[in-house]
mmCIF file with all atom_site columns, C-alpha atoms in Angstrom:
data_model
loop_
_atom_site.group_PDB
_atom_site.id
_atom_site.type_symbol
_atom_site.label_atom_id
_atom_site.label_alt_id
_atom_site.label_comp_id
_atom_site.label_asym_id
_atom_site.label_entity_id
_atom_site.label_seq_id
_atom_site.pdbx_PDB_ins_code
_atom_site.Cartn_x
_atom_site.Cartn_y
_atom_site.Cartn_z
_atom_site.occupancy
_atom_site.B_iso_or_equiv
_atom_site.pdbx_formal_charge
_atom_site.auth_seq_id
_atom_site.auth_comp_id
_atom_site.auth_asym_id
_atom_site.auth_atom_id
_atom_site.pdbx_PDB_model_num
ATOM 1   C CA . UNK A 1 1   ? 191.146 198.359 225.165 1.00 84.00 ? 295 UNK A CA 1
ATOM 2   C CA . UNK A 1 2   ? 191.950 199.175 228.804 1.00 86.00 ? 296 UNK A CA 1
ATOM 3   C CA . UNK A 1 3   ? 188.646 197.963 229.821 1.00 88.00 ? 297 UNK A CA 1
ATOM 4   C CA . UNK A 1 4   ? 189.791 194.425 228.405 1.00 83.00 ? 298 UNK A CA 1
ATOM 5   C CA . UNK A 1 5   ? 193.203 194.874 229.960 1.00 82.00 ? 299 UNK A CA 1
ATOM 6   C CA . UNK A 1 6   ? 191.292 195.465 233.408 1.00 89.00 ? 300 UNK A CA 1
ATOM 7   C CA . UNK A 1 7   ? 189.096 192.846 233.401 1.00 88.00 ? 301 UNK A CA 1
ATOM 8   C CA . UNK A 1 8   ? 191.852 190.360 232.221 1.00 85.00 ? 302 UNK A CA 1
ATOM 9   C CA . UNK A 1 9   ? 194.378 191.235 235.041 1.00 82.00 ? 303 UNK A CA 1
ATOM 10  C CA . UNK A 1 10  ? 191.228 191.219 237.160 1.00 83.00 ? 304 UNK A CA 1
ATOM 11  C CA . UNK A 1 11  ? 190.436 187.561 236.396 1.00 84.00 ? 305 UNK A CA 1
ATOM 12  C CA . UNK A 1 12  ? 194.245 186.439 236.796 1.00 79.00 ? 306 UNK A CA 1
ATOM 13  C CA . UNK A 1 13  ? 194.532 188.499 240.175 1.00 77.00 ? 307 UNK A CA 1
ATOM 14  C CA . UNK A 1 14  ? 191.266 186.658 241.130 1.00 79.00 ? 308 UNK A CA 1
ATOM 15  C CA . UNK A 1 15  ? 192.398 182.875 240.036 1.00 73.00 ? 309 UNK A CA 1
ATOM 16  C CA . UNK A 1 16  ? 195.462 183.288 242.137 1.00 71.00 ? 310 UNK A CA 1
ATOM 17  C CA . UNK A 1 17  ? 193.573 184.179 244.857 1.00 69.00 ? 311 UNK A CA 1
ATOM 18  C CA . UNK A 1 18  ? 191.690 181.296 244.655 1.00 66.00 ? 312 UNK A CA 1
ATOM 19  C CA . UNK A 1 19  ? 194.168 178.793 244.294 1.00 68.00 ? 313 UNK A CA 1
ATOM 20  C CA . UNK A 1 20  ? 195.640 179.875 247.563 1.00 76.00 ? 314 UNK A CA 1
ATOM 21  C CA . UNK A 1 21  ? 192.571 178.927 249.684 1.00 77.00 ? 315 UNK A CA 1
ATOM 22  C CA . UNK A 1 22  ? 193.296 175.919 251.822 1.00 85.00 ? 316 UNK A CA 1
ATOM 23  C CA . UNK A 1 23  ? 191.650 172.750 252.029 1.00 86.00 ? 317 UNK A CA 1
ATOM 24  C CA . UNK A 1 24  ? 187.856 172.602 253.889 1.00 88.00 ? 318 UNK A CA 1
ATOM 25  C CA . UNK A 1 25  ? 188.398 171.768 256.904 1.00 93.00 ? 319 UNK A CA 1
ATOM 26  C CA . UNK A 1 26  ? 186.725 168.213 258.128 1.00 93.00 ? 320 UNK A CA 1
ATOM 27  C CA . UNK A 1 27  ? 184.090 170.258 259.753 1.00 94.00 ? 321 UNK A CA 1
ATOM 28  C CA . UNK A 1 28  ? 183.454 172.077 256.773 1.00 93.00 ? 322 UNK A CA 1
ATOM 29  C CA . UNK A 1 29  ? 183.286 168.753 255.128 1.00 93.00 ? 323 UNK A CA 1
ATOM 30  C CA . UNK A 1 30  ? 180.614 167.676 257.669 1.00 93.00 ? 324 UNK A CA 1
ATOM 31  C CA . UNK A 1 31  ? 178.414 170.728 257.277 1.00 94.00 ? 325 UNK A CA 1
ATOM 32  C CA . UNK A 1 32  ? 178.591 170.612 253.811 1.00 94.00 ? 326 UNK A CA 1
ATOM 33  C CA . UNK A 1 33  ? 177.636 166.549 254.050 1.00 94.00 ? 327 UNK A CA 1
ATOM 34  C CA . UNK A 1 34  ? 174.830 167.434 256.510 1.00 95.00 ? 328 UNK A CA 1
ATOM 35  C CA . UNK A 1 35  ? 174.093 170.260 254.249 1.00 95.00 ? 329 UNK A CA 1
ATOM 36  C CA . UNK A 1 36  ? 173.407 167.743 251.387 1.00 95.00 ? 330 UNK A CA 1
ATOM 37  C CA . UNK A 1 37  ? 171.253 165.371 253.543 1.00 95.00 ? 331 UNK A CA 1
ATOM 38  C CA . UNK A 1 38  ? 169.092 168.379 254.383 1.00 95.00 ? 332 UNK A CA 1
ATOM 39  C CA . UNK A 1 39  ? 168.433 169.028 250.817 1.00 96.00 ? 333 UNK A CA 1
ATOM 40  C CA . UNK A 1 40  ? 167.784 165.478 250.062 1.00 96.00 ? 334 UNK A CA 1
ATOM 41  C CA . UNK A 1 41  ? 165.258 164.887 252.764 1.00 96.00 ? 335 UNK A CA 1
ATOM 42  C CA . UNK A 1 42  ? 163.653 168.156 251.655 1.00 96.00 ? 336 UNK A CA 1
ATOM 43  C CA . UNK A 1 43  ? 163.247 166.862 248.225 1.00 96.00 ? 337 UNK A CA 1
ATOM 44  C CA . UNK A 1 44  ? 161.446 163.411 249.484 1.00 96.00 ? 338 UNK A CA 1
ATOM 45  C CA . UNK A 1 45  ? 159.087 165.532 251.549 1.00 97.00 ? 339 UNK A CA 1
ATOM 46  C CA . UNK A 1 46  ? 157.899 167.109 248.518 1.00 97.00 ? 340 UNK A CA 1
ATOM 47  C CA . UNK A 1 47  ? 157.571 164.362 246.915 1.00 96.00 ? 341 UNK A CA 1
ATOM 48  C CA . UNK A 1 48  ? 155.603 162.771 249.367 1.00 97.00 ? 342 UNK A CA 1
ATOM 49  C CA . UNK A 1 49  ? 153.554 165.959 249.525 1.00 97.00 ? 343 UNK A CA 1
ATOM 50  C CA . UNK A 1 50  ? 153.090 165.980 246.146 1.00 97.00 ? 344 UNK A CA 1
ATOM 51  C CA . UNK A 1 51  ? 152.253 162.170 245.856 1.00 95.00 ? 345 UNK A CA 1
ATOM 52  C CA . UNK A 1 52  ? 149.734 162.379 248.554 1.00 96.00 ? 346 UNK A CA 1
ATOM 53  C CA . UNK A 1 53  ? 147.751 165.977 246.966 1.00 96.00 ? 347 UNK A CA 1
ATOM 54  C CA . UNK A 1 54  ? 147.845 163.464 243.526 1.00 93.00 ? 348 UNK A CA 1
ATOM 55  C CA . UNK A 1 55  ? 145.814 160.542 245.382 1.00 93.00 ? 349 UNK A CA 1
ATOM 56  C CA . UNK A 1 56  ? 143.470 163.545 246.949 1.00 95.00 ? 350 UNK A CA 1
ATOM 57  C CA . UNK A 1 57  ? 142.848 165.236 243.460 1.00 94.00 ? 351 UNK A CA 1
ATOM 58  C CA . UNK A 1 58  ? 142.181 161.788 242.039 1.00 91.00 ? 352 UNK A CA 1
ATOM 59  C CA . UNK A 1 59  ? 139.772 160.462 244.465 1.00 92.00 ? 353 UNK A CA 1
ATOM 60  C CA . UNK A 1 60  ? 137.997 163.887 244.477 1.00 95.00 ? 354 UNK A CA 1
ATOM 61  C CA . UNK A 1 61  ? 137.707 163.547 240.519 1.00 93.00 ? 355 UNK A CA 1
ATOM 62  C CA . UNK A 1 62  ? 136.361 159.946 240.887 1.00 92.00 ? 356 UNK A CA 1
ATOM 63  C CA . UNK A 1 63  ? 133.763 161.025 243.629 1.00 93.00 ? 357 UNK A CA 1
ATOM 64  C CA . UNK A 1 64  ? 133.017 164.343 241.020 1.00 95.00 ? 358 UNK A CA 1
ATOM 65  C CA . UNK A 1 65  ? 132.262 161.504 238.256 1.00 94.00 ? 359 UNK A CA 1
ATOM 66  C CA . UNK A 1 66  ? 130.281 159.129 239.644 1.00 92.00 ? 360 UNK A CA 1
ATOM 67  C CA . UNK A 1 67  ? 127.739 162.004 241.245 1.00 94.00 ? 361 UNK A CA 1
ATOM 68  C CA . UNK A 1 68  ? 127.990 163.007 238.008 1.00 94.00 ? 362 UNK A CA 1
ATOM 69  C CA . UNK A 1 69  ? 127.005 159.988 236.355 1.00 93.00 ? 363 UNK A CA 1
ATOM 70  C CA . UNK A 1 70  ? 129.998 159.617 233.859 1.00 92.00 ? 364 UNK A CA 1
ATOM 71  C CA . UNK A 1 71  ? 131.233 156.193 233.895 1.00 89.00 ? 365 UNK A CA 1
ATOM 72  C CA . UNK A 1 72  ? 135.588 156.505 234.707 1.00 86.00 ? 366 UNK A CA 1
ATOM 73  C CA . UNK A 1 73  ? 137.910 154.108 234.133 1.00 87.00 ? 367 UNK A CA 1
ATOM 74  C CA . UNK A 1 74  ? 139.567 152.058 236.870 1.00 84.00 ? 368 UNK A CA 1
ATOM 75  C CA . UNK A 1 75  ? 142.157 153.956 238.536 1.00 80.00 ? 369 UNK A CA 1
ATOM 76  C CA . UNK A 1 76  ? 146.166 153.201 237.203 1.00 85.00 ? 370 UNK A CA 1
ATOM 77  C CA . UNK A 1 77  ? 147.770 150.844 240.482 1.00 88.00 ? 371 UNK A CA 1
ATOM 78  C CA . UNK A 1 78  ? 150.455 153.246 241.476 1.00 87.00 ? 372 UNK A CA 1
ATOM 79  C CA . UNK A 1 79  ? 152.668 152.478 244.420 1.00 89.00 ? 373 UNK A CA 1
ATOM 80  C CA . UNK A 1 80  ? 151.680 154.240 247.465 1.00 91.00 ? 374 UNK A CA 1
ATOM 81  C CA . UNK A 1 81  ? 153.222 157.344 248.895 1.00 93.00 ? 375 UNK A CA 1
ATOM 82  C CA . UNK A 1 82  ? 156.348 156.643 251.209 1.00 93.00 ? 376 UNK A CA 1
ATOM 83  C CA . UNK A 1 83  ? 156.467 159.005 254.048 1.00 94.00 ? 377 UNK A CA 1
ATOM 84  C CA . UNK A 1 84  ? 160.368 160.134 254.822 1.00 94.00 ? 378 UNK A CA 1
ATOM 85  C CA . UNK A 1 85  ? 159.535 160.504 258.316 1.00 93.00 ? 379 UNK A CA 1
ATOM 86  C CA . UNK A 1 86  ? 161.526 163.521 260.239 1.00 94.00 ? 380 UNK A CA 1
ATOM 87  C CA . UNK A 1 87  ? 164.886 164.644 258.894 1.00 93.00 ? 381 UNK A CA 1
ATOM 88  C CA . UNK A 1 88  ? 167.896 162.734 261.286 1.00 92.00 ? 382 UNK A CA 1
ATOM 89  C CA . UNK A 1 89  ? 171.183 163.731 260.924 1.00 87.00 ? 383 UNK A CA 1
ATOM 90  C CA . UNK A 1 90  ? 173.472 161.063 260.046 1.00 80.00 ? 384 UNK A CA 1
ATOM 91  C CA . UNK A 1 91  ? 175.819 161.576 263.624 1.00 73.00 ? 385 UNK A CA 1
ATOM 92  C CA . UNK A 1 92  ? 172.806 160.694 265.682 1.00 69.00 ? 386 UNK A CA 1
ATOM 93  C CA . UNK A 1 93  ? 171.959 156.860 264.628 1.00 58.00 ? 387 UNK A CA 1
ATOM 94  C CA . UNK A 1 94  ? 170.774 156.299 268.737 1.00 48.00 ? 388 UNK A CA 1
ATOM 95  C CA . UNK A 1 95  ? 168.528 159.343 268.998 1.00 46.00 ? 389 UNK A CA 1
ATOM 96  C CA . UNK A 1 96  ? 165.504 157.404 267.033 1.00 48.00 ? 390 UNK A CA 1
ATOM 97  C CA . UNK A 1 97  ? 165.792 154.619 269.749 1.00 49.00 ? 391 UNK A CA 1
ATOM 98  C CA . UNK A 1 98  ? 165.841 157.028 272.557 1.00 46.00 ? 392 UNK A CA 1
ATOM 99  C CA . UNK A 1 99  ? 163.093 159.313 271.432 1.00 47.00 ? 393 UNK A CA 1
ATOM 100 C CA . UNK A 1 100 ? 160.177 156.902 271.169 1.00 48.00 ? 394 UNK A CA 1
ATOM 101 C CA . UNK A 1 101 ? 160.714 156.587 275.149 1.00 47.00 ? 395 UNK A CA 1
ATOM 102 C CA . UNK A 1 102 ? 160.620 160.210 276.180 1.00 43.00 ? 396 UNK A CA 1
ATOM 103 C CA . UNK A 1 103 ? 157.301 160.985 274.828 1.00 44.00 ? 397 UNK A CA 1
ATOM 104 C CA . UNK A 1 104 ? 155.614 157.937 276.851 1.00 44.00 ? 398 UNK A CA 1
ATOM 105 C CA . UNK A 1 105 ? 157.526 159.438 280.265 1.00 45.00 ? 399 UNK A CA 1
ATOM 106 C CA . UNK A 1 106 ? 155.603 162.921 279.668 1.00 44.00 ? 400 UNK A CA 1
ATOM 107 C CA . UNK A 1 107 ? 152.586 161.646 278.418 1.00 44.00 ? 401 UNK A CA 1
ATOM 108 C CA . UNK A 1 108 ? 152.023 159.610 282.104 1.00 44.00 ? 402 UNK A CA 1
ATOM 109 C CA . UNK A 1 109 ? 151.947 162.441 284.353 1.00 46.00 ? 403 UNK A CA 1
ATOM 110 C CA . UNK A 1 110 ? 149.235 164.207 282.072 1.00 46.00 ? 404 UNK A CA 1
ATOM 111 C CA . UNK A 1 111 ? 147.030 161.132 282.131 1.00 45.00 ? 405 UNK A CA 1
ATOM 112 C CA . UNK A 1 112 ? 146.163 161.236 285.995 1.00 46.00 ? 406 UNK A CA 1
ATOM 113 C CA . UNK A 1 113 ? 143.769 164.401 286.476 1.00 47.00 ? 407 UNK A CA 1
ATOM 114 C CA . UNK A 1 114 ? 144.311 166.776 289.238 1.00 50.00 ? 408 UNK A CA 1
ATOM 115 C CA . UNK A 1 115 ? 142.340 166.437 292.498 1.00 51.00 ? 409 UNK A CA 1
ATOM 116 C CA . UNK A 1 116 ? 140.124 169.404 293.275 1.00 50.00 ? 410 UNK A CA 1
ATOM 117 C CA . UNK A 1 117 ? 139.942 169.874 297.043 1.00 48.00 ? 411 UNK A CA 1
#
């Protein structure tokens, strides 16, 4: 019986305590939001992972029949796999813009070859 009791006064004590927390903050909000995005583009890389290992496994199991000899049925048209690209964070729209530019800047000065003397 007091072990009930405890735990009952424990949950009330606990639930008051709770209800007293103040509102996230809005940068809580925008973690939590950015948070979220992460998780999503996560979830369409694996995707993408997994849709491209399907096409390999299929292909090799084609090629596998046909040295075989075993006749295979056409192939079901699926639609191909859609690559999500790197993860951008919702704040920084301009970045893509900007970053196809640096890579062409440092890419020049590695072109020329040094002069031996």
């Amino acid at each position: 019986m007091r072990k009930l009791l405890i735990a009952v006064l424990g949950s009330v004590l606990a639930a008051s305590a709770v209800a007293k927390l103040p509102p996230p903050s809005d940068e809580a909000k925008a973690k939590a939001a950015e948070a979220a995005a992460k998780t999503a583009h996560g979830g369409k890389v694996e995707a993408f992972l997994l849709c491209r290992s399907m096409e390999r496994v299929a292909a090799r199991y084609q090629a596998d029949a046909a040295k075989a000899g075993k006749t295979v049925n056409k192939a079901t048209e699926t639609p191909a796999c859609a690559d999500p690209g790197p993860f951008v964070p919702a704040g920084t729209a301009a970045a893509p813009a900007a970053a196809p530019a640096a890579p062409a800047k440092a890419a020049a000065p590695a072109a020329a070859p040094a002069k031996k003397t």
